[in-house]
């Protein structure tokens, strides 16, 4: 069956998604607004991963896209609530703590001119620095919850000194493997993870980004050694790229040994190779990114081929995260938008739309009922999905492929196609479903 999705309908879906998300905001005092992870939660959550800080980027994206100052006002109110958390929040990380909150506050100040947000960001980063134990900040030692993410977030927030401080411990904690090096992702856990969110490639991404930006060639070389270990584990060549989730395999977390999204699969791996391509100008990195894309597009996603294979619509672990890479490829090398259209059609097909707006339920096939409660935030909910829909629309109309808020672990597109490829049928995309 063929499904046609007009860009105007995608835009209307994005508007409905924003409306539902905004309706979930709660007053936090001092004129602030915060968002819970789910509507049933008692408290708002400030974190970047699935709380208030992760909502702000899509508000800025919507402000830029529609030119509606109401979205900027909401972003300012969200920043007020975030500023109120920085003096007491216990976690220091990028996705779950103060580093991510500081980055969002700095961005709000830059985009909307809010000095209090800038001051709060500075206090947050000072607290992060003060709690460094000389090696790490807690149990996690990777991108989402550990040093790698703190380094990336600090760099993006303008604190290169903290970024280097966070990354240097990887040199003395690296574990030598047959093909390169790797690291533990959590203190005391035997399993070694390989991909972006919690594994070697996320650490390597941070090492390469911070090393390149600060003139630390030793950090870039450390990144190369980590990448070499992961590349040696590839089971998808010569045309594809597919590395197991972990070794030894974590159980019972996953049914399948391989994943395909941003967090633990080639849709995220490709961003590491895109970054190294930009740092080194070596075409071998582009070839690895192309192999990742080959595997993604031949995997069967976004079809839900079997229980547990592809049950997530979100940015972290699902269809929206793959759409982010699809749009990068359209922007950088003029890829056909066909597969991006497949992804958008799937996102539209799985939306729940009514008078309250649009939202998405992910699936846990091992639970009854299997549909999970919709979430508002970046990782699994509306904020991450709508942000990618708005960018898809803009690229299809020949607009700027960069986001208004550059996520620290996704390279900004370096080359925009000189003649952007418009979707088939003038204003719609024909996709197979």
Coordinates of N, CA and C in Angstrom, one line a residue, residues 1 4 11 14 44 64 67 113 123 136 138 166 210 219 252 288 294 300 305 315 319 322 334 374 398 407-408 430:
X1 N 0.8 -1.2 0.0 CA 0.0 0.0 0.0 C 0.9 1.2 0.0
X4 N 0.7 8.7 1.0 CA 1.2 10.0 0.6 C 1.1 11.0 1.8
X11 N 3.3 19.3 8.9 CA 3.3 20.5 9.7 C 2.2 20.6 10.7
X14 N 2.9 18.4 13.5 CA 3.8 19.0 14.4 C 3.1 20.0 15.3
X44 N 7.5 17.7 38.2 CA 8.2 18.0 37.0 C 9.6 17.5 37.1
X64 N 11.5 29.4 15.8 CA 12.2 29.7 14.6 C 11.3 29.4 13.4
X67 N 7.8 31.5 13.7 CA 7.9 32.9 14.0 C 6.9 33.4 15.0
X113 N 18.3 36.3 24.9 CA 18.8 37.4 25.8 C 18.2 37.4 27.2
X123 N 26.7 28.9 37.3 CA 26.7 28.3 38.6 C 26.6 26.8 38.5
X136 N 36.1 10.8 37.7 CA 34.7 10.7 37.2 C 33.8 11.4 38.2
X138 N 30.7 9.7 39.2 CA 29.7 8.8 39.7 C 29.9 7.4 39.1
X166 N 37.2 16.7 31.9 CA 36.3 15.5 31.9 C 36.8 14.4 31.0
X210 N 36.1 17.2 21.5 CA 36.8 18.0 22.4 C 38.3 18.2 22.0
X219 N 43.9 13.4 22.4 CA 42.5 12.9 22.6 C 41.9 12.4 21.3
X252 N 18.8 -9.7 31.0 CA 17.8 -9.9 30.0 C 17.4 -8.6 29.3
X288 N 32.4 4.6 6.0 CA 31.8 3.9 7.2 C 30.4 4.5 7.5
X294 N 23.4 2.0 4.9 CA 23.0 0.8 4.2 C 22.3 -0.2 5.1
X300 N 14.7 -3.3 7.7 CA 13.3 -3.5 7.8 C 12.6 -2.5 8.6
X305 N 8.6 -5.7 12.6 CA 8.7 -7.0 12.0 C 8.3 -8.2 13.0
X315 N 13.2 9.9 19.7 CA 14.4 10.3 19.2 C 15.6 9.5 19.7
X319 N 12.2 5.9 15.7 CA 12.1 6.4 14.4 C 12.6 7.8 14.2
X322 N 16.3 8.0 13.7 CA 16.7 7.6 12.4 C 16.4 8.8 11.4
X334 N 22.8 15.4 -0.6 CA 21.7 15.4 -1.6 C 21.1 14.0 -1.7
X374 N 2.1 8.1 26.9 CA 2.9 9.1 26.1 C 3.7 9.9 27.0
X398 N 13.8 23.5 1.2 CA 15.0 24.2 0.8 C 15.6 25.1 1.9
X407 N 22.5 19.8 19.0 CA 22.7 18.7 20.0 C 24.2 18.4 20.0
X408 N 24.8 18.2 21.2 CA 26.2 18.1 21.3 C 26.8 16.8 20.7
X430 N 5.6 9.8 -1.6 CA 5.0 8.5 -1.7 C 5.9 7.5 -1.1

